[in-house]
CSV table of C-alpha atoms in Angstrom, one decimal:
chain,number,residue,atom,x,y,z
A,1,MET,CA,71.4,26.4,148.7
A,2,ALA,CA,74.6,26.2,146.5
A,3,GLN,CA,74.0,22.5,146.1
A,4,ASP,CA,70.4,23.0,145.2
A,5,SER,CA,71.3,25.7,142.7
A,6,THR,CA,73.9,23.5,141.0
A,7,ARG,CA,71.4,20.7,140.8
A,8,LEU,CA,68.8,23.0,139.3
A,9,SER,CA,71.2,24.4,136.7
A,10,GLU,CA,71.9,20.9,135.5
A,11,TYR,CA,68.2,20.0,135.5
A,12,VAL,CA,67.2,23.1,133.7
A,13,SER,CA,69.8,22.7,131.1
A,14,ARG,CA,68.7,19.1,130.5
A,15,ARG,CA,65.1,20.4,130.0
A,16,LYS,CA,66.4,23.0,127.5
A,17,PHE,CA,65.5,26.0,129.7
A,18,ILE,CA,67.8,29.0,129.2
A,19,ALA,CA,70.0,28.7,132.2
A,20,THR,CA,72.5,30.9,133.9
A,21,SER,CA,75.7,30.1,132.0
A,22,GLY,CA,78.2,32.0,129.9
A,23,ALA,CA,77.4,35.5,128.8
A,24,ALA,CA,73.8,35.1,129.8
A,25,GLY,CA,74.7,34.1,133.4
A,26,ILE,CA,73.3,35.7,136.5
A,27,ALA,CA,75.8,37.3,138.8
A,28,ALA,CA,75.9,35.5,142.1
A,29,VAL,CA,75.4,38.1,144.7
A,30,ALA,CA,75.6,37.4,148.4
A,31,GLY,CA,74.2,39.5,151.1
A,32,CYS,CA,72.4,42.0,148.8
A,33,SER,CA,69.4,43.6,150.4
A,34,GLY,CA,66.3,45.0,148.6
A,35,GLY,CA,64.6,48.3,149.1
A,36,GLY,CA,64.7,49.8,145.6
A,37,ASP,CA,65.6,53.3,144.8
A,38,GLY,CA,63.0,54.9,147.1
A,39,ASP,CA,61.6,57.0,144.3
A,40,ASP,CA,57.8,57.2,144.6
A,41,GLY,CA,57.5,59.3,141.5
A,42,GLY,CA,56.7,63.0,141.2
A,43,ASP,CA,55.0,65.6,139.0
A,44,GLY,CA,56.6,66.8,135.8
A,45,GLY,CA,59.6,65.7,133.9
A,46,THR,CA,62.8,64.0,135.0
A,47,THR,CA,66.4,65.0,134.1
A,48,VAL,CA,69.7,63.2,134.9
A,49,ASP,CA,72.9,65.0,135.7
A,50,SER,CA,75.5,62.9,133.9
A,51,GLU,CA,78.4,64.0,136.2
A,52,SER,CA,76.7,63.2,139.6
A,53,ASP,CA,74.3,60.6,138.2
A,54,GLN,CA,71.6,62.4,140.2
A,55,GLU,CA,68.0,62.1,139.2
A,56,THR,CA,66.1,65.5,139.6
A,57,THR,CA,62.4,66.0,139.2
A,58,SER,CA,60.7,69.3,138.3
A,59,ALA,CA,59.3,69.3,141.9
A,60,GLY,CA,62.9,69.8,143.1
A,61,GLN,CA,63.3,66.3,144.5
A,62,SER,CA,66.6,64.5,143.9
A,63,SER,CA,67.6,60.9,144.4
A,64,GLN,CA,70.4,58.6,143.2
A,65,MET,CA,69.5,56.4,140.3
A,66,ASP,CA,69.7,53.0,141.9
A,67,THR,CA,72.1,50.7,139.9
A,68,SER,CA,72.6,48.2,142.7
A,69,VAL,CA,71.8,44.5,141.9
A,70,LEU,CA,68.1,43.8,141.8
A,71,THR,CA,67.5,40.7,144.0
A,72,GLY,CA,64.7,38.2,144.0
A,73,ASP,CA,63.9,34.9,145.8
A,74,GLY,CA,61.0,32.5,146.2
A,75,SER,CA,58.9,30.0,144.3
A,76,SER,CA,60.6,27.3,142.3
A,77,THR,CA,57.5,27.5,140.1
A,78,VAL,CA,58.0,31.2,139.2
A,79,PHE,CA,61.8,30.8,139.1
A,80,PRO,CA,61.9,29.7,135.4
A,81,ILE,CA,60.2,32.9,134.4
A,82,THR,CA,62.1,35.5,136.4
A,83,ASN,CA,65.4,33.6,136.2
A,84,THR,CA,65.2,33.3,132.4
A,85,ALA,CA,64.3,37.0,132.3
A,86,ALA,CA,67.3,37.8,134.5
A,87,SER,CA,69.6,35.8,132.2
A,88,TYR,CA,68.5,37.8,129.2
A,89,TRP,CA,68.7,41.1,131.1
A,90,ASN,CA,72.2,40.4,132.4
A,91,SER,CA,73.5,39.4,129.0
A,92,ASN,CA,72.1,42.6,127.5
A,93,PRO,CA,72.4,41.4,123.9
A,94,GLU,CA,72.6,43.8,121.0
A,95,ALA,CA,69.7,44.3,118.7
A,96,GLY,CA,69.9,41.7,116.0
A,97,ASP,CA,71.2,38.9,118.2
A,98,GLY,CA,69.2,36.0,116.7
A,99,ASP,CA,69.2,34.0,120.0
A,100,TYR,CA,68.3,36.7,122.5
A,101,TRP,CA,67.2,39.9,120.9
A,102,PRO,CA,66.2,39.2,117.3
A,103,SER,CA,65.8,42.0,114.8
A,104,GLU,CA,62.1,41.4,114.4
A,105,TRP,CA,61.6,42.1,118.1
A,106,ALA,CA,63.9,45.1,118.3
A,107,ASP,CA,62.2,46.5,115.2
A,108,GLU,CA,58.8,46.0,116.8
A,109,TYR,CA,59.9,48.2,119.7
A,110,GLY,CA,61.5,50.7,117.3
A,111,THR,CA,65.0,50.5,118.8
A,112,ASP,CA,68.5,49.6,118.0
A,113,MET,CA,69.5,49.6,121.6
A,114,ARG,CA,70.7,46.6,123.6
A,115,LEU,CA,67.9,44.6,125.3
A,116,ALA,CA,68.3,45.7,128.9
A,117,ASP,CA,69.4,49.2,127.9
A,118,TYR,CA,66.2,49.6,126.0
A,119,PHE,CA,63.8,48.4,128.7
A,120,ALA,CA,65.7,50.3,131.4
A,121,SER,CA,65.8,53.5,129.4
A,122,LEU,CA,62.0,53.6,129.6
A,123,TYR,CA,62.5,54.3,133.3
A,124,GLY,CA,65.2,56.9,133.0
A,125,TYR,CA,68.3,54.7,133.0
A,126,GLU,CA,71.1,55.4,130.6
A,127,PRO,CA,73.4,52.8,129.1
A,128,THR,CA,76.5,52.1,131.2
A,129,GLY,CA,78.9,52.7,128.3
A,130,ALA,CA,80.4,49.2,128.8
A,131,ARG,CA,79.9,47.0,125.8
A,132,SER,CA,77.3,44.7,127.3
A,133,ASP,CA,76.9,45.6,130.9
A,134,PRO,CA,73.2,46.3,131.8
A,135,PRO,CA,72.3,49.5,133.7
A,136,PHE,CA,71.8,47.2,136.7
A,137,ARG,CA,72.1,43.4,137.2
A,138,VAL,CA,69.5,41.0,138.4
A,139,SER,CA,70.1,38.0,140.7
A,140,ILE,CA,67.2,35.5,141.3
A,141,ALA,CA,67.5,32.9,144.1
A,142,LEU,CA,65.6,29.7,144.5
A,143,SER,CA,63.6,28.6,147.5
A,144,HIS,CA,59.8,28.6,147.9
A,145,SER,CA,56.8,31.0,148.0
A,146,GLY,CA,56.8,31.5,151.7
A,147,THR,CA,60.5,32.5,151.7
A,148,GLY,CA,59.8,34.9,148.8
A,149,VAL,CA,57.0,36.7,150.6
A,150,GLU,CA,59.0,36.8,153.8
A,151,GLY,CA,62.0,38.2,152.0
A,152,VAL,CA,60.1,41.1,150.6
A,153,MET,CA,58.4,41.8,153.9
A,154,GLU,CA,61.8,41.9,155.6
A,155,GLU,CA,63.3,43.9,152.7
A,156,ARG,CA,66.0,41.3,152.2
A,157,VAL,CA,65.1,41.1,148.5
A,158,ASP,CA,63.4,43.4,146.0
A,159,ILE,CA,61.1,40.8,144.4
A,160,GLY,CA,59.4,37.8,146.1
A,161,ASP,CA,58.4,35.1,143.7
A,162,ALA,CA,55.3,33.2,144.8
A,163,SER,CA,53.0,30.6,143.1
A,164,SER,CA,50.4,31.1,145.8
A,165,SER,CA,48.8,34.3,146.9
A,166,ALA,CA,50.3,36.3,149.8
A,167,GLU,CA,46.8,36.2,151.3
A,168,SER,CA,46.8,32.4,151.5
A,169,ILE,CA,50.4,32.3,152.8
A,170,LEU,CA,49.9,34.8,155.6
A,171,ALA,CA,46.3,33.9,156.5
A,172,GLY,CA,45.9,33.3,160.2
A,173,THR,CA,49.4,34.4,161.0
A,174,ASP,CA,50.7,37.4,163.1
A,175,GLU,CA,51.9,38.9,159.8
A,176,GLU,CA,48.6,39.1,158.1
A,177,ASP,CA,48.5,42.9,158.5
A,178,ALA,CA,51.5,43.1,156.2
A,179,LEU,CA,49.2,42.5,153.3
A,180,ASP,CA,48.4,46.2,153.2
A,181,SER,CA,52.0,46.9,152.2
A,182,ILE,CA,52.6,44.1,149.7
A,183,VAL,CA,52.2,44.9,146.0
A,184,ASP,CA,51.1,42.1,143.8
A,185,HIS,CA,52.4,41.7,140.3
A,186,VAL,CA,51.1,38.7,138.3
A,187,VAL,CA,53.5,37.7,135.6
A,188,GLY,CA,51.9,34.5,134.3
A,189,VAL,CA,49.5,31.6,134.9
A,190,ASP,CA,50.2,28.0,135.8
A,191,GLY,CA,47.8,25.1,135.1
A,192,GLN,CA,49.4,22.9,137.8
A,193,PRO,CA,48.8,19.5,136.2
A,194,LEU,CA,49.0,16.1,137.8
A,195,VAL,CA,51.9,13.8,136.7
A,196,VAL,CA,52.6,10.1,137.3
A,197,SER,CA,55.6,7.8,136.9
A,198,ARG,CA,56.1,6.6,133.4
A,199,GLU,CA,55.2,3.0,134.4
A,200,ILE,CA,51.7,4.2,135.5
A,201,ALA,CA,51.1,6.1,132.3
A,202,GLU,CA,52.1,3.1,130.3
A,203,SER,CA,49.7,0.9,132.2
A,204,GLY,CA,46.9,2.6,130.3
A,205,LEU,CA,45.6,4.8,133.1
A,206,GLU,CA,44.7,8.2,131.5
A,207,SER,CA,42.6,10.0,134.0
A,208,ILE,CA,41.3,10.1,137.6
A,209,THR,CA,38.4,12.1,139.0
A,210,LEU,CA,38.6,15.0,141.5
A,211,GLY,CA,37.1,12.8,144.2
A,212,GLU,CA,39.7,10.1,143.6
A,213,LEU,CA,42.5,12.7,143.7
A,214,GLN,CA,41.2,14.0,147.1
A,215,ASP,CA,41.0,10.4,148.4
A,216,ILE,CA,44.6,9.6,147.3
A,217,TYR,CA,46.0,12.5,149.2
A,218,MET,CA,44.0,11.7,152.3
A,219,ALA,CA,45.4,8.2,152.2
A,220,GLU,CA,41.9,6.7,151.6
A,221,ILE,CA,42.9,5.3,148.2
A,222,THR,CA,46.3,3.6,148.4
A,223,ASN,CA,46.5,1.3,145.4
A,224,TRP,CA,46.4,2.2,141.7
A,225,SER,CA,44.0,-0.7,141.0
A,226,GLU,CA,41.3,1.3,142.9
A,227,VAL,CA,41.3,3.9,140.1
A,228,GLY,CA,41.7,1.7,137.1
A,229,GLY,CA,45.5,1.3,137.2
A,230,PRO,CA,47.8,-1.6,137.9
A,231,ASP,CA,47.8,-3.5,141.2
A,232,ARG,CA,50.5,-1.4,142.7
A,233,GLU,CA,50.8,0.7,145.8
A,234,ILE,CA,50.4,4.5,145.3
A,235,LEU,CA,53.3,6.7,146.2
A,236,ALA,CA,51.7,10.1,146.7
A,237,LEU,CA,54.3,12.9,146.5
A,238,GLY,CA,53.8,16.5,147.5
A,239,ARG,CA,55.5,19.8,147.9
A,240,ALA,CA,56.8,21.1,151.3
A,241,ASP,CA,54.5,22.8,153.7
A,242,GLY,CA,54.7,26.6,153.1
A,243,SER,CA,55.4,26.2,149.4
A,244,GLY,CA,53.1,28.0,147.1
A,245,THR,CA,52.4,24.9,145.0
A,246,ASP,CA,51.3,23.0,148.1
A,247,THR,CA,49.2,25.8,149.5
A,248,ALA,CA,47.5,26.3,146.1
A,249,PHE,CA,46.9,22.6,145.7
A,250,ARG,CA,45.2,22.2,149.1
A,251,ASN,CA,43.2,25.4,148.6
A,252,ASN,CA,42.0,24.5,145.1
A,253,VAL,CA,41.4,20.8,145.7
A,254,TYR,CA,40.0,20.8,149.2
A,255,GLY,CA,38.9,24.4,149.6
A,256,ASP,CA,41.2,25.0,152.5
A,257,PRO,CA,44.9,26.0,152.3
A,258,ASN,CA,45.5,24.2,155.5
A,259,ALA,CA,43.7,21.0,154.7
A,260,PRO,CA,45.5,18.1,156.4
A,261,ILE,CA,46.6,16.1,153.4
A,262,GLN,CA,48.9,13.0,153.8
A,263,PRO,CA,51.4,12.7,151.0
A,264,ASP,CA,54.0,9.9,151.5
A,265,GLN,CA,56.9,12.3,150.9
A,266,ARG,CA,57.3,16.0,150.5
A,267,PHE,CA,59.9,18.0,148.5
A,268,GLY,CA,61.0,21.6,148.8
A,269,GLN,CA,61.2,22.3,145.1
A,270,ASN,CA,59.4,21.3,141.8
A,271,GLN,CA,62.8,20.2,140.5
A,272,GLN,CA,63.2,17.7,143.3
A,273,LEU,CA,59.6,16.5,143.0
A,274,ALA,CA,60.1,15.9,139.3
A,275,GLN,CA,63.2,13.9,140.0
A,276,ALA,CA,61.4,11.8,142.6
A,277,VAL,CA,58.6,11.0,140.1
A,278,GLU,CA,61.2,10.0,137.6
A,279,GLN,CA,63.0,7.6,140.0
A,280,ALA,CA,59.8,5.9,141.2
A,281,ASP,CA,57.5,3.5,139.3
A,282,ASN,CA,54.3,4.1,141.2
A,283,ALA,CA,54.2,7.9,142.0
A,284,ILE,CA,51.7,10.7,141.5
A,285,ALA,CA,52.4,14.4,142.1
A,286,TYR,CA,51.0,17.8,141.6
A,287,ILE,CA,53.6,20.0,139.9
A,288,ALA,CA,54.1,23.2,137.9
A,289,LEU,CA,53.5,23.2,134.1
A,290,ALA,CA,57.2,23.9,133.4
A,291,PHE,CA,58.2,20.5,134.8
A,292,VAL,CA,55.9,18.2,132.7
A,293,GLU,CA,57.5,15.9,130.2
A,294,PRO,CA,54.7,14.3,128.2
A,295,ASP,CA,57.0,11.8,126.5
A,296,GLY,CA,59.6,11.7,129.3
A,297,ALA,CA,59.9,11.1,133.0
A,298,THR,CA,56.8,13.1,134.2
A,299,PRO,CA,53.8,12.3,131.9
A,300,PRO,CA,50.6,14.1,132.7
A,301,LEU,CA,47.4,12.6,134.1
A,302,ASP,CA,44.0,14.0,133.1
A,303,LEU,CA,41.6,15.2,135.8
A,304,VAL,CA,37.9,14.7,135.4
A,305,ILE,CA,35.6,17.1,137.2
A,306,ASP,CA,31.8,17.0,136.8
A,307,GLY,CA,32.1,15.2,133.5
A,308,THR,CA,34.7,17.6,132.0
A,309,THR,CA,38.2,16.2,131.3
A,310,TYR,CA,41.0,18.7,131.9
A,311,ALA,CA,44.0,17.6,129.8
A,312,TYR,CA,47.6,18.9,129.5
A,313,GLY,CA,48.0,20.9,126.3
A,314,GLU,CA,44.3,21.4,125.9
A,315,ASN,CA,42.4,23.3,128.7
A,316,LEU,CA,44.4,23.5,131.9
A,317,GLY,CA,44.3,27.3,131.5
A,318,ALA,CA,40.5,27.3,131.7
A,319,LYS,CA,39.0,29.3,134.5
A,320,GLU,CA,37.0,26.3,135.6
A,321,TYR,CA,40.1,24.2,136.1
A,322,PRO,CA,40.6,24.4,139.9
A,323,LEU,CA,44.4,23.8,139.9
A,324,SER,CA,45.0,26.9,137.8
A,325,ARG,CA,46.8,29.6,139.7
A,326,ASP,CA,48.5,33.0,139.2
A,327,LEU,CA,52.3,33.4,139.4
A,328,HIS,CA,53.3,36.4,141.4
A,329,ALA,CA,56.3,38.7,141.7
A,330,TYR,CA,55.7,40.7,144.9
A,331,THR,CA,57.2,44.0,145.9
A,332,TRP,CA,57.1,45.9,149.2
A,333,GLU,CA,55.5,49.3,149.9
A,334,ASP,CA,55.0,50.5,146.3
A,335,THR,CA,57.2,49.4,143.5
A,336,SER,CA,60.6,51.2,142.9
A,337,ARG,CA,61.7,52.4,139.5
A,338,LYS,CA,64.3,49.6,139.3
A,339,GLU,CA,61.7,46.9,140.2
A,340,ALA,CA,59.2,48.3,137.8
A,341,ALA,CA,61.7,48.2,134.9
A,342,PHE,CA,62.4,44.5,135.4
A,343,ILE,CA,58.7,43.5,136.0
A,344,ASN,CA,57.6,45.5,132.9
A,345,PHE,CA,60.3,43.6,131.0
A,346,CYS,CA,58.6,40.3,132.1
A,347,LEU,CA,55.2,41.8,131.2
A,348,SER,CA,56.2,43.0,127.8
A,349,ASP,CA,55.1,41.1,124.7
A,350,PHE,CA,58.7,39.9,124.3
A,351,GLY,CA,58.8,38.8,127.9
A,352,GLN,CA,55.4,37.0,127.9
A,353,GLU,CA,56.4,35.0,124.8
A,354,THR,CA,60.0,34.3,125.7
A,355,PHE,CA,59.9,33.9,129.5
A,356,VAL,CA,56.3,32.8,130.2
A,357,ALA,CA,55.2,30.8,127.2
A,358,GLY,CA,58.8,29.8,126.6
A,359,ASN,CA,58.8,28.0,129.9
A,360,ASN,CA,55.5,26.3,129.2
A,361,TYR,CA,53.2,28.6,131.3
A,362,PHE,CA,50.2,30.5,130.1
A,363,GLN,CA,50.6,34.2,129.1
A,364,LEU,CA,48.3,36.7,130.7
A,365,PRO,CA,45.2,37.5,128.6
A,366,ALA,CA,45.1,41.0,127.1
A,367,ASP,CA,42.8,42.5,129.8
A,368,ARG,CA,44.8,41.2,132.7
A,369,LEU,CA,48.1,42.2,131.0
A,370,GLU,CA,46.9,45.7,130.6
A,371,THR,CA,46.0,45.9,134.3
A,372,GLU,CA,49.4,44.6,135.4
A,373,ARG,CA,51.3,46.9,133.0
A,374,GLU,CA,49.5,49.9,134.4
A,375,LYS,CA,50.9,49.2,137.8
A,376,VAL,CA,54.5,49.6,136.6
A,377,ALA,CA,54.0,51.9,133.6
A,378,PRO,CA,57.0,54.2,133.0
A,379,SER,CA,54.6,57.2,133.3
A,380,ASN,CA,54.2,56.4,137.0
A,381,TYR,CA,57.9,57.4,137.5
A,382,GLU,CA,58.0,60.6,135.6
């Protein structure tokens, strides 16, 4: 994992994502377990005893404000969102910081507090008193959706990132009953475009049909000339079994999350998949929006469905586009105060513009955003 994380940091930096370096870096935390603060809310107001740091509700309940590291793991698709958010949170910039917490945003929220201090204060956290330390730190690991969902279920992490639904990941397994205890938080939407090697794009091929895509990944079409491209063997690349991207692709394209597709090679992460497309001259892959480079190594390929062309930068967010999928940040058995503070940060207008749209994903529409915010509203923790 350390090698993968190093490779990712270099790749993300090259793609101009905000990575985990310098003051904005994420603390590397080993062996931290999830679980949250165990506060399920109560009736009435909340006060904090500054000497004991005890949280006391009017109902007489008392619990320690949880300032341990918030941990997350899972999807390489969702990672750019939650990891960028963690970077901003951990740096806790002061209001007026033009790069991280510009005055226009701080003014919109009516605060002169530091970034994490402000969003954490909505949930009863007080500033640490240190110049830039946030009330708690956030550490997001990188794996795939299945690991994220498992990590939440086993309470190894607080947040499980997944680019496929927990229902599709756990369907038909012995753990399907766990769905009753998993809480779904959607933080963005991915259009999951198709990409090809630069040489294929430059051959003049601009689109394929859904039927052709299905045949390519069932190894029934094996040469680009069969779909209007050059006379060159097709290298069909895919994500690893169990990854949210792969599960979503099979479910959306074939109507079955367990469809027996036959890619030539599989990769565990979007980052590795993008690199493989770049290094080949005959590849096709399904990938997350954040990893498309229209003028670079991973140019998009349009998909034609029933006469409608779905093109990158135009309509991949349409409900009719079958490869569109929600991006999830799961929690376990309700959502703790600490988890809610960070998820609300991602769902804020600032978070949607900076962490979601800033990483080339689609922001949630207003009605869905309202629904997701209600799940983690500060009033739920009073």
